[in-house]
Amino acid sequence: MRKVILLIGLFAAVAVLSQVGAVTQLTVKWAYNTSAAIPGKSFGAGHQSPVTVWDIDGDGVNEIIWGTRRGDSKRLWCIKADGKTLKWIYPPIAENGLPGDPTSKVSLVDVNNDGKYEIILGGRGGVLHCINADGSVRWKFNNPQNSEMHGGAQALDVDADGKVDFFIQDSVGFIYRLTNDGQLVWTSFQCGKGNQGQTTICDIDRDGEYDVLWASQDFNVYCISAQTGSEKWRFNTGANLQTNQVIVADVNKDGEYEAIVWNDLCQVFCISFFGTEVWRWDNPKGLQGRICICQAMGDVDADGSMDMAIMSDVGAYVIDIGGASPKTKPYSCNFTDMSLKGTIPAGAVTQGFSSYQLIADIDGDNNQEILWLAPYPIVMDGKTGAIEAYYLNDNVAVGARQESGGWFGDVDKDGKSEWIVELNGKSHPQTMTYCLTLNGKFPADSPWPEYYHSAYPASYQNAQSWLTLKTPASNSLWFPMPEVLLPAIAAMIGVALLRRK
């Protein structure tokens, strides 16, 4: 009997070793250390303030922009795509830092229709900053309640006057609409608790006028008029919606938009365009745990149906949301358990506030991978759930939540796919921003290449076949547009371009 037990144990050990052996390390193309950039200063990780990549100054080379909050921090950083060259820091290092943590991606917006993009940044300091491409200030908006404004500002011309409108939410329950130069247009009613995600701007009911949707910590999803701020409907999910976005998408290809949200009871809801429940997904094991921040969406297994990659406190799941009701894929995983079993290195954590996953073909095999941060980078095959790669070094803090999201694309235009992430260090000086690769070809299909919102201008998105989901403008969540709407959207863009001329 003892020999049988030993033999079974040997087979189990070989199985684990073979699985670990099949997993490779991502390659580091470069790593940028903010603490090393400024002598005598120490900078740690940001929080929900991942990189945005775009050629903001028009010199043909991409810039990488992100926020930090630890140590001598609370600043915005801009470096070149080479991962070496510091362009500027905002505020400059000789000045006081930001009034609060930068807790969102920046939004890139051409605020005055001159063909140049400005940088929009909110955060915990009660100030919305509009920054020029060289890091200087263009204007600021001070929150009337002196409240935090966590999520990224959404920007879209909602009244067809040829000028962009800004929408921002705060932590005491208000939504604000601003003009292109930062002047207040209206303030919404105050909902029951604060809102820490970002608004979603869309015409969810296709009545020809834009709507503003957001998820609140008072359990409700709200839909209001972008023109007036008046309420159209609300939907109670029964639990806290923590720092959540609202994905508006035609998930079931019926030509109508649905709203997708998630809550602290490990539930996902599909809500109709008029505010009623279409379906809900409950944890298949009956477990309850937070689903926070933003979940990634895309067809991960090429079966023609939309999927969601979900990170919660009790497991990471992939669910098919493209049908009449949601279906859970068979390969749910718990990174904490996988780390304890030796499938992946020690220190991985399954945690609701580590929800920064992307979906992209990072290795160039024409199949989608899910790029998790738990807290170190983990690459999973979208179809089978097999772990393909990871990245970890001795400087990276493990056993805790990830602090910020990532970006997928070709940052240096060398034809290779890259994944840029900031990984919290065991000490502030060990925190670094890494450019990782599996040397996959680029362009490579991706439905969800950035943490929660797009920084790409609509004109660029429309020309890129590798972006398998589009957005109506920069700063919007990725989502698929119903085909019946595409002619109308094209006409709207044409009118806007004519007005600019």
Short mmCIF file of C-alpha atoms in Angstrom, two decimals:
data_model
loop_
_atom_site.label_atom_id
_atom_site.label_comp_id
_atom_site.label_asym_id
_atom_site.label_seq_id
_atom_site.Cartn_x
_atom_site.Cartn_y
_atom_site.Cartn_z
CA MET A 1 0.00 0.00 0.00
CA ARG A 2 2.85 2.31 0.92
CA LYS A 3 4.44 1.74 -2.51
CA VAL A 4 1.16 2.61 -4.22
CA ILE A 5 0.89 5.85 -2.22
CA LEU A 6 4.50 6.75 -3.02
CA LEU A 7 3.90 5.98 -6.71
CA ILE A 8 0.77 8.16 -6.77
CA GLY A 9 2.74 10.94 -5.06
CA LEU A 10 5.54 10.61 -7.62
CA PHE A 11 3.07 10.83 -10.52
CA ALA A 12 1.47 13.93 -8.94
CA ALA A 13 4.87 15.58 -8.51
CA VAL A 14 5.81 14.83 -12.11
CA ALA A 15 2.46 16.26 -13.28
CA VAL A 16 3.03 19.52 -11.38
CA LEU A 17 6.62 19.80 -12.58
CA SER A 18 5.60 19.18 -16.17
CA GLN A 19 2.90 21.85 -15.92
CA VAL A 20 5.35 24.36 -14.43
CA GLY A 21 7.90 23.40 -17.06
CA ALA A 22 5.43 24.22 -19.82
CA VAL A 23 5.00 27.75 -18.46
CA THR A 24 7.56 30.27 -19.68
CA GLN A 25 8.71 33.65 -18.40
CA LEU A 26 7.79 36.77 -20.31
CA THR A 27 10.80 38.64 -21.65
CA VAL A 28 11.61 42.13 -20.36
CA LYS A 29 12.29 44.61 -23.18
CA TRP A 30 12.90 47.42 -20.70
CA ALA A 31 12.04 48.50 -17.17
CA TYR A 32 11.69 52.11 -16.02
CA ASN A 33 12.42 53.04 -12.42
CA THR A 34 10.91 56.39 -11.40
CA SER A 35 13.03 56.51 -8.21
CA ALA A 36 16.23 56.20 -10.25
CA ALA A 37 15.11 59.02 -12.55
CA ILE A 38 15.22 61.73 -9.86
CA PRO A 39 18.25 61.72 -7.51
CA GLY A 40 17.32 61.83 -3.85
CA LYS A 41 13.67 60.97 -4.43
CA SER A 42 11.74 57.75 -3.92
CA PHE A 43 8.57 56.90 -5.86
CA GLY A 44 6.29 53.93 -5.39
CA ALA A 45 3.36 52.50 -7.28
CA GLY A 46 0.28 54.28 -8.51
CA HIS A 47 -3.27 53.10 -7.89
CA GLN A 48 -5.75 52.49 -10.73
CA SER A 49 -3.59 54.85 -12.78
CA PRO A 50 -2.06 52.65 -15.50
CA VAL A 51 -0.25 53.70 -18.63
CA THR A 52 -1.80 55.44 -21.61
CA VAL A 53 0.17 55.27 -24.86
CA TRP A 54 -0.11 57.74 -27.74
CA ASP A 55 2.05 60.14 -29.76
CA ILE A 56 0.73 63.20 -27.96
CA ASP A 57 3.24 65.68 -29.39
CA GLY A 58 3.07 64.50 -33.01
CA ASP A 59 6.79 63.70 -33.39
CA GLY A 60 6.15 60.16 -34.67
CA VAL A 61 7.23 58.47 -31.42
CA ASN A 62 4.77 57.26 -28.79
CA GLU A 63 4.70 58.63 -25.28
CA ILE A 64 3.83 56.58 -22.17
CA ILE A 65 1.88 58.42 -19.45
CA TRP A 66 0.90 57.13 -15.99
CA GLY A 67 0.42 58.26 -12.41
CA THR A 68 2.20 57.38 -9.15
CA ARG A 69 1.14 58.07 -5.57
CA ARG A 70 3.65 56.50 -3.17
CA GLY A 71 6.73 58.05 -1.55
CA ASP A 72 7.62 61.49 -2.95
CA SER A 73 4.84 60.98 -5.39
CA LYS A 74 1.31 62.00 -6.47
CA ARG A 75 2.59 62.91 -9.92
CA LEU A 76 2.03 62.19 -13.58
CA TRP A 77 4.95 60.79 -15.59
CA CYS A 78 5.60 61.01 -19.32
CA ILE A 79 8.41 59.00 -20.94
CA LYS A 80 9.27 58.07 -24.52
CA ALA A 81 8.52 54.66 -26.02
CA ASP A 82 12.13 53.59 -25.55
CA GLY A 83 11.51 53.20 -21.83
CA LYS A 84 14.49 55.41 -21.04
CA THR A 85 13.80 59.02 -21.89
CA LEU A 86 11.91 61.14 -19.36
CA LYS A 87 9.98 63.94 -21.09
CA TRP A 88 8.26 65.60 -18.15
CA ILE A 89 6.69 65.19 -14.72
CA TYR A 90 3.46 66.91 -13.66
CA PRO A 91 3.56 68.83 -11.41
CA PRO A 92 7.29 69.55 -11.88
CA ILE A 93 9.47 68.03 -9.19
CA ALA A 94 10.33 71.47 -7.79
CA GLU A 95 6.63 72.07 -7.03
CA ASN A 96 4.19 70.39 -4.68
CA GLY A 97 2.68 67.17 -6.01
CA LEU A 98 -0.94 66.63 -7.00
CA PRO A 99 -3.52 67.49 -4.31
CA GLY A 100 -4.52 63.81 -4.16
CA ASP A 101 -3.73 60.40 -5.62
CA PRO A 102 -4.17 60.11 -9.41
CA THR A 103 -6.66 57.24 -9.46
CA SER A 104 -7.48 56.79 -13.14
CA LYS A 105 -5.98 56.55 -16.56
CA VAL A 106 -5.58 59.89 -18.24
CA SER A 107 -7.99 60.79 -21.03
CA LEU A 108 -6.63 62.17 -24.30
CA VAL A 109 -8.87 64.87 -25.77
CA ASP A 110 -8.53 67.51 -28.47
CA VAL A 111 -10.26 70.17 -26.38
CA ASN A 112 -10.12 73.03 -28.90
CA ASN A 113 -10.26 71.22 -32.27
CA ASP A 114 -6.72 72.15 -33.28
CA GLY A 115 -5.67 68.57 -34.05
CA LYS A 116 -3.54 68.32 -30.89
CA TYR A 117 -4.40 66.20 -27.88
CA GLU A 118 -4.56 67.44 -24.33
CA ILE A 119 -4.30 65.20 -21.24
CA ILE A 120 -7.18 65.06 -18.75
CA LEU A 121 -6.52 63.81 -15.21
CA GLY A 122 -8.79 63.46 -12.17
CA GLY A 123 -8.15 61.77 -8.85
CA ARG A 124 -8.51 62.16 -5.12
CA GLY A 125 -7.60 65.82 -4.85
CA GLY A 126 -10.90 67.33 -6.00
CA VAL A 127 -9.33 68.85 -9.12
CA LEU A 128 -9.71 67.92 -12.79
CA HIS A 129 -6.53 68.88 -14.66
CA CYS A 130 -6.29 69.68 -18.38
CA ILE A 131 -2.61 69.41 -19.32
CA ASN A 132 -0.88 70.31 -22.57
CA ALA A 133 1.30 67.82 -24.45
CA ASP A 134 4.43 69.38 -22.92
CA GLY A 135 3.21 68.91 -19.34
CA SER A 136 2.06 72.49 -18.75
CA VAL A 137 -1.39 73.36 -17.40
CA ARG A 138 -4.17 74.46 -19.73
CA TRP A 139 -7.03 74.68 -17.21
CA LYS A 140 -8.32 73.18 -13.97
CA PHE A 141 -11.79 72.41 -12.67
CA ASN A 142 -12.26 72.44 -8.90
CA ASN A 143 -14.95 70.09 -7.63
CA PRO A 144 -17.75 72.20 -6.04
CA GLN A 145 -17.99 69.72 -3.15
CA ASN A 146 -14.21 69.51 -2.75
CA SER A 147 -14.72 65.81 -3.40
CA GLU A 148 -12.56 63.13 -4.96
CA MET A 149 -13.11 62.40 -8.66
CA HIS A 150 -11.72 58.89 -9.08
CA GLY A 151 -12.55 57.70 -12.58
CA GLY A 152 -11.32 58.96 -15.91
CA ALA A 153 -13.19 61.87 -17.48
CA GLN A 154 -15.29 60.88 -20.48
CA ALA A 155 -15.35 63.34 -23.36
CA LEU A 156 -17.78 63.46 -26.26
CA ASP A 157 -19.65 66.14 -28.18
CA VAL A 158 -23.15 65.27 -26.97
CA ASP A 159 -24.99 68.33 -28.34
CA ALA A 160 -23.42 68.46 -31.83
CA ASP A 161 -22.04 71.99 -31.37
CA GLY A 162 -18.60 70.93 -32.55
CA LYS A 163 -17.08 71.19 -29.07
CA VAL A 164 -16.34 68.30 -26.74
CA ASP A 165 -18.25 67.92 -23.46
CA PHE A 166 -16.73 66.42 -20.32
CA PHE A 167 -18.46 64.15 -17.80
CA ILE A 168 -16.96 63.35 -14.43
CA GLN A 169 -18.34 61.77 -11.24
CA ASP A 170 -17.35 62.27 -7.62
CA SER A 171 -17.25 60.45 -4.30
CA VAL A 172 -20.28 62.16 -2.74
CA GLY A 173 -22.72 61.12 -5.47
CA PHE A 174 -22.79 63.86 -8.13
CA ILE A 175 -22.18 63.83 -11.89
CA TYR A 176 -20.86 66.98 -13.57
CA ARG A 177 -21.02 68.08 -17.18
CA LEU A 178 -18.32 70.55 -18.24
CA THR A 179 -17.56 72.55 -21.36
CA ASN A 180 -14.41 72.03 -23.40
CA ASP A 181 -12.67 74.73 -21.34
CA GLY A 182 -13.67 73.30 -17.96
CA GLN A 183 -16.76 75.38 -17.16
CA LEU A 184 -19.66 73.76 -15.31
CA VAL A 185 -22.81 73.15 -17.41
CA TRP A 186 -24.91 71.17 -14.93
CA THR A 187 -24.72 69.11 -11.76
CA SER A 188 -26.87 66.01 -11.42
CA PHE A 189 -29.02 65.03 -8.45
CA GLN A 190 -27.06 63.43 -5.63
CA CYS A 191 -27.39 59.66 -5.48
CA GLY A 192 -27.24 57.72 -2.22
CA LYS A 193 -23.48 57.18 -2.03
CA GLY A 194 -20.31 58.08 -3.86
CA ASN A 195 -19.31 56.91 -7.32
CA GLN A 196 -15.72 55.80 -7.83
CA GLY A 197 -15.68 54.46 -11.35
CA GLN A 198 -16.14 56.45 -14.54
CA THR A 199 -19.28 57.39 -16.39
CA THR A 200 -20.25 55.75 -19.69
CA ILE A 201 -21.57 58.02 -22.45
CA CYS A 202 -23.79 56.39 -25.07
CA ASP A 203 -27.22 56.44 -26.65
CA ILE A 204 -28.33 53.25 -24.93
CA ASP A 205 -31.97 53.50 -26.00
CA ARG A 206 -31.22 54.80 -29.51
CA ASP A 207 -33.55 57.78 -29.21
CA GLY A 208 -31.03 60.10 -30.87
CA GLU A 209 -29.82 61.72 -27.63
CA TYR A 210 -26.86 60.73 -25.50
CA ASP A 211 -27.21 59.16 -22.06
CA VAL A 212 -24.87 59.02 -19.05
CA LEU A 213 -24.68 55.75 -17.12
CA TRP A 214 -22.77 54.98 -13.96
CA ALA A 215 -22.54 52.43 -11.14
CA SER A 216 -22.97 53.74 -7.60
CA GLN A 217 -22.01 52.43 -4.19
CA ASP A 218 -25.69 52.77 -3.21
CA PHE A 219 -26.24 49.51 -5.21
CA ASN A 220 -27.85 51.29 -8.19
CA VAL A 221 -27.02 51.70 -11.86
CA TYR A 222 -28.24 55.11 -13.02
CA CYS A 223 -29.12 56.38 -16.49
CA ILE A 224 -29.60 60.12 -17.00
CA SER A 225 -29.86 62.51 -19.93
CA ALA A 226 -26.51 63.89 -21.12
CA GLN A 227 -28.30 67.09 -22.16
CA THR A 228 -29.99 67.96 -18.88
CA GLY A 229 -28.83 65.53 -16.18
CA SER A 230 -32.40 64.42 -15.52
CA GLU A 231 -32.99 60.80 -14.52
CA LYS A 232 -34.29 58.27 -17.07
CA TRP A 233 -34.07 55.09 -14.95
CA ARG A 234 -32.22 53.32 -12.19
CA PHE A 235 -31.63 49.62 -11.48
CA ASN A 236 -30.89 48.19 -8.02
CA THR A 237 -28.38 45.30 -8.05
CA GLY A 238 -28.76 44.57 -4.33
CA ALA A 239 -25.11 45.12 -3.40
CA ASN A 240 -22.25 47.61 -3.54
CA LEU A 241 -20.82 48.53 -6.95
CA GLN A 242 -17.24 49.38 -6.01
CA THR A 243 -15.23 51.48 -8.44
CA ASN A 244 -17.12 49.78 -11.25
CA GLN A 245 -17.68 50.82 -14.84
CA VAL A 246 -20.84 50.17 -16.85
CA ILE A 247 -20.16 48.35 -20.12
CA VAL A 248 -22.78 49.25 -22.73
CA ALA A 249 -22.75 46.66 -25.50
CA ASP A 250 -24.87 44.69 -27.90
CA VAL A 251 -23.73 41.48 -26.26
CA ASN A 252 -26.35 39.18 -27.79
CA LYS A 253 -26.32 40.65 -31.32
CA ASP A 254 -29.99 41.61 -31.30
CA GLY A 255 -29.29 45.13 -32.55
CA GLU A 256 -30.03 46.69 -29.15
CA TYR A 257 -27.68 47.85 -26.42
CA GLU A 258 -27.47 46.24 -23.00
CA ALA A 259 -25.70 47.44 -19.85
CA ILE A 260 -23.38 45.00 -18.06
CA VAL A 261 -22.48 45.55 -14.36
CA TRP A 262 -21.19 43.50 -11.39
CA ASN A 263 -21.33 43.75 -7.61
CA ASP A 264 -20.01 42.67 -4.22
CA LEU A 265 -22.14 39.50 -4.15
CA CYS A 266 -20.15 37.98 -7.03
CA GLN A 267 -22.98 38.70 -9.46
CA VAL A 268 -23.01 40.04 -13.02
CA PHE A 269 -26.15 41.70 -14.41
CA CYS A 270 -27.32 42.32 -17.95
CA ILE A 271 -29.76 45.25 -17.99
CA SER A 272 -31.99 46.26 -20.89
CA PHE A 273 -31.82 49.70 -22.51
CA PHE A 274 -34.90 50.72 -20.53
CA GLY A 275 -33.57 49.58 -17.16
CA THR A 276 -34.93 46.07 -16.54
CA GLU A 277 -33.05 42.85 -15.81
CA VAL A 278 -32.32 40.64 -18.82
CA TRP A 279 -30.29 38.06 -16.87
CA ARG A 280 -27.92 37.71 -13.96
CA TRP A 281 -24.91 35.49 -13.37
CA ASP A 282 -24.27 34.09 -9.90
CA ASN A 283 -21.08 32.38 -8.79
CA PRO A 284 -21.51 28.72 -9.85
CA LYS A 285 -20.21 27.47 -6.49
CA GLY A 286 -22.59 29.69 -4.52
CA LEU A 287 -19.68 31.76 -3.17
CA GLN A 288 -19.91 35.46 -2.51
CA GLY A 289 -17.03 37.84 -3.06
CA ARG A 290 -16.42 41.24 -4.52
CA ILE A 291 -16.16 41.85 -8.25
CA CYS A 292 -14.70 45.34 -8.49
CA ILE A 293 -13.11 47.82 -10.85
CA CYS A 294 -13.39 46.76 -14.53
CA GLN A 295 -13.84 43.36 -16.19
CA ALA A 296 -12.57 42.59 -19.69
CA MET A 297 -14.84 41.60 -22.58
CA GLY A 298 -14.22 39.83 -25.89
CA ASP A 299 -14.61 36.55 -27.73
CA VAL A 300 -11.82 34.60 -26.02
CA ASP A 301 -12.36 31.25 -27.76
CA ALA A 302 -13.40 32.25 -31.31
CA ASP A 303 -16.85 30.67 -31.04
CA GLY A 304 -18.59 33.85 -32.21
CA SER A 305 -20.12 34.64 -28.81
CA MET A 306 -19.07 37.43 -26.44
CA ASP A 307 -17.26 36.47 -23.24
CA MET A 308 -16.22 38.23 -20.05
CA ALA A 309 -13.04 37.57 -18.06
CA ILE A 310 -13.91 38.20 -14.41
CA MET A 311 -11.65 38.55 -11.39
CA SER A 312 -13.33 38.21 -7.98
CA ASP A 313 -12.32 37.53 -4.40
CA VAL A 314 -13.27 33.86 -4.78
CA GLY A 315 -12.01 32.98 -8.25
CA ALA A 316 -11.24 34.09 -11.78
CA TYR A 317 -13.95 33.11 -14.25
CA VAL A 318 -14.73 33.36 -17.93
CA ILE A 319 -18.43 33.52 -18.77
CA ASP A 320 -20.15 33.45 -22.15
CA ILE A 321 -22.56 36.42 -22.18
CA GLY A 322 -23.57 36.24 -25.85
CA GLY A 323 -26.71 34.15 -25.47
CA ALA A 324 -30.09 34.36 -23.79
CA SER A 325 -28.46 33.51 -20.46
CA PRO A 326 -24.83 33.46 -19.25
CA LYS A 327 -22.77 30.28 -19.25
CA THR A 328 -19.64 29.70 -17.16
CA LYS A 329 -16.62 28.28 -18.96
CA PRO A 330 -15.31 25.04 -17.38
CA TYR A 331 -11.85 26.38 -16.49
CA SER A 332 -12.40 28.79 -13.59
CA CYS A 333 -9.28 29.16 -11.47
CA ASN A 334 -8.07 30.50 -8.15
CA PHE A 335 -4.59 32.00 -8.48
CA THR A 336 -3.99 31.70 -4.73
CA ASP A 337 -4.59 27.93 -4.91
CA MET A 338 -2.55 27.58 -8.11
CA SER A 339 0.36 29.33 -6.42
CA LEU A 340 0.15 27.10 -3.35
CA LYS A 341 0.08 23.99 -5.57
CA GLY A 342 3.14 25.08 -7.54
CA THR A 343 1.37 25.53 -10.86
CA ILE A 344 2.63 29.12 -10.86
CA PRO A 345 5.21 30.80 -8.59
CA ALA A 346 4.43 31.57 -4.95
CA GLY A 347 2.70 34.83 -4.05
CA ALA A 348 -0.17 34.92 -6.53
CA VAL A 349 -3.46 36.16 -5.06
CA THR A 350 -7.03 35.95 -6.33
CA GLN A 351 -8.53 39.27 -5.27
CA GLY A 352 -11.47 41.41 -6.41
CA PHE A 353 -9.39 44.58 -6.40
CA SER A 354 -6.81 43.02 -8.74
CA SER A 355 -9.19 43.26 -11.66
CA TYR A 356 -6.94 44.63 -14.39
CA GLN A 357 -7.10 41.83 -16.97
CA LEU A 358 -6.76 42.38 -20.73
CA ILE A 359 -7.63 40.14 -23.69
CA ALA A 360 -5.15 39.99 -26.58
CA ASP A 361 -3.14 37.63 -28.78
CA ILE A 362 0.17 38.38 -27.11
CA ASP A 363 2.15 35.42 -28.49
CA GLY A 364 1.05 35.73 -32.14
CA ASP A 365 -0.58 32.29 -32.40
CA ASN A 366 -3.86 33.80 -33.70
CA ASN A 367 -5.63 32.77 -30.48
CA GLN A 368 -6.70 35.08 -27.67
CA GLU A 369 -4.96 35.09 -24.33
CA ILE A 370 -6.20 36.59 -21.07
CA LEU A 371 -3.55 38.76 -19.43
CA TRP A 372 -4.12 38.70 -15.66
CA LEU A 373 -2.33 40.65 -12.93
CA ALA A 374 -2.48 38.68 -9.68
CA PRO A 375 -0.37 40.63 -8.70
CA TYR A 376 2.38 39.57 -11.11
CA PRO A 377 1.61 39.12 -14.85
CA ILE A 378 0.04 35.78 -15.84
CA VAL A 379 -0.84 34.76 -19.42
CA MET A 380 -3.73 32.29 -19.81
CA ASP A 381 -4.97 30.64 -23.00
CA GLY A 382 -8.47 31.99 -23.62
CA LYS A 383 -9.88 28.77 -25.02
CA THR A 384 -8.54 26.18 -22.57
CA GLY A 385 -7.59 28.11 -19.45
CA ALA A 386 -4.02 26.74 -19.56
CA ILE A 387 -1.34 28.97 -18.05
CA GLU A 388 1.15 29.88 -20.79
CA ALA A 389 3.53 32.41 -19.22
CA TYR A 390 4.18 34.69 -16.27
CA TYR A 391 6.69 37.30 -15.12
CA LEU A 392 8.24 37.66 -11.67
CA ASN A 393 11.50 38.86 -10.16
CA ASP A 394 12.85 39.35 -6.64
CA ASN A 395 11.90 43.05 -6.56
CA VAL A 396 8.16 42.52 -7.08
CA ALA A 397 5.85 42.55 -4.04
CA VAL A 398 3.66 39.43 -3.96
CA GLY A 399 0.91 38.12 -1.70
CA ALA A 400 -1.13 41.31 -2.15
CA ARG A 401 -3.43 42.97 -4.64
CA GLN A 402 -2.16 44.49 -7.84
CA GLU A 403 -2.27 48.29 -7.74
CA SER A 404 -2.67 49.27 -11.37
CA GLY A 405 -3.57 48.02 -14.83
CA GLY A 406 -1.72 47.55 -18.10
CA TRP A 407 -1.59 48.24 -21.83
CA PHE A 408 -1.20 45.92 -24.85
CA GLY A 409 0.10 46.95 -28.27
CA ASP A 410 3.30 47.80 -30.11
CA VAL A 411 4.68 50.74 -28.16
CA ASP A 412 7.93 51.13 -30.14
CA LYS A 413 6.55 50.12 -33.57
CA ASP A 414 8.97 47.21 -34.03
CA GLY A 415 6.29 44.72 -35.11
CA LYS A 416 6.24 42.90 -31.74
CA SER A 417 3.39 42.77 -29.23
CA GLU A 418 4.13 44.25 -25.83
CA TRP A 419 2.41 44.33 -22.44
CA ILE A 420 3.29 47.35 -20.30
CA VAL A 421 2.58 47.08 -16.57
CA GLU A 422 3.69 48.79 -13.39
CA LEU A 423 4.56 46.25 -10.67
CA ASN A 424 4.65 47.35 -7.05
CA GLY A 425 8.06 46.76 -5.49
CA LYS A 426 8.89 45.34 -2.07
CA SER A 427 10.10 48.86 -1.34
CA HIS A 428 9.28 52.09 -3.17
CA PRO A 429 12.60 52.20 -5.10
CA GLN A 430 11.94 48.66 -6.36
CA THR A 431 8.66 49.65 -8.05
CA MET A 432 9.15 49.67 -11.82
CA THR A 433 7.18 49.94 -15.05
CA TYR A 434 7.95 46.95 -17.28
CA CYS A 435 7.60 46.39 -21.00
CA LEU A 436 7.07 42.63 -21.40
CA THR A 437 6.80 40.47 -24.51
CA LEU A 438 6.49 36.92 -25.82
CA ASN A 439 7.81 38.16 -29.20
CA GLY A 440 4.44 37.70 -30.82
CA LYS A 441 3.78 39.55 -34.08
CA PHE A 442 1.91 42.85 -34.19
CA PRO A 443 -0.72 43.77 -35.34
CA ALA A 444 -2.41 41.02 -33.33
CA ASP A 445 -6.13 40.84 -32.65
CA SER A 446 -7.32 42.27 -29.34
CA PRO A 447 -10.80 43.17 -28.10
CA TRP A 448 -9.64 44.62 -24.77
CA PRO A 449 -6.07 45.98 -25.03
CA GLU A 450 -6.15 48.60 -22.27
CA TYR A 451 -7.38 48.81 -18.72
CA TYR A 452 -11.01 50.00 -18.88
CA HIS A 453 -11.00 52.71 -21.50
CA SER A 454 -9.56 53.49 -24.88
CA ALA A 455 -7.08 56.27 -25.44
CA TYR A 456 -7.21 55.93 -29.22
CA PRO A 457 -8.98 58.56 -31.33
CA ALA A 458 -12.03 57.20 -33.16
CA SER A 459 -10.40 57.80 -36.54
CA TYR A 460 -7.46 55.56 -35.58
CA GLN A 461 -9.72 52.85 -34.15
CA ASN A 462 -11.88 52.68 -37.26
CA ALA A 463 -8.79 52.06 -39.40
CA GLN A 464 -7.39 49.25 -37.21
CA SER A 465 -8.68 45.75 -37.96
CA TRP A 466 -6.69 44.34 -35.02
CA LEU A 467 -8.99 46.24 -32.64
CA THR A 468 -11.90 43.81 -32.71
CA LEU A 469 -14.01 46.01 -30.42
CA LYS A 470 -14.31 49.74 -31.06
CA THR A 471 -15.46 52.76 -29.08
CA PRO A 472 -17.31 55.88 -30.25
CA ALA A 473 -14.42 58.10 -29.16
CA SER A 474 -11.26 58.25 -27.11
CA ASN A 475 -11.87 57.83 -23.35
CA SER A 476 -14.77 55.39 -23.86
CA LEU A 477 -15.08 51.79 -22.74
CA TRP A 478 -14.46 49.19 -25.43
CA PHE A 479 -17.68 47.75 -26.74
CA PRO A 480 -19.17 46.28 -29.93
CA MET A 481 -21.51 48.56 -31.85
CA PRO A 482 -24.67 47.05 -33.31
CA GLU A 483 -24.30 46.85 -37.09
CA VAL A 484 -27.61 48.66 -37.53
CA LEU A 485 -26.05 51.71 -35.85
CA LEU A 486 -22.87 51.91 -37.91
CA PRO A 487 -24.32 54.02 -40.78
CA ALA A 488 -25.78 56.50 -38.30
CA ILE A 489 -22.49 56.72 -36.37
CA ALA A 490 -20.56 57.27 -39.61
CA ALA A 491 -22.97 60.08 -40.52
CA MET A 492 -22.52 61.69 -37.09
CA ILE A 493 -18.73 61.61 -37.46
CA GLY A 494 -19.03 63.14 -40.93
CA VAL A 495 -21.16 66.00 -39.62
CA ALA A 496 -18.67 66.66 -36.82
CA LEU A 497 -15.77 66.78 -39.28
CA LEU A 498 -17.62 69.22 -41.53
CA ARG A 499 -18.31 71.49 -38.57
CA ARG A 500 -14.65 71.49 -37.64
CA LYS A 501 -13.82 72.75 -41.14
#
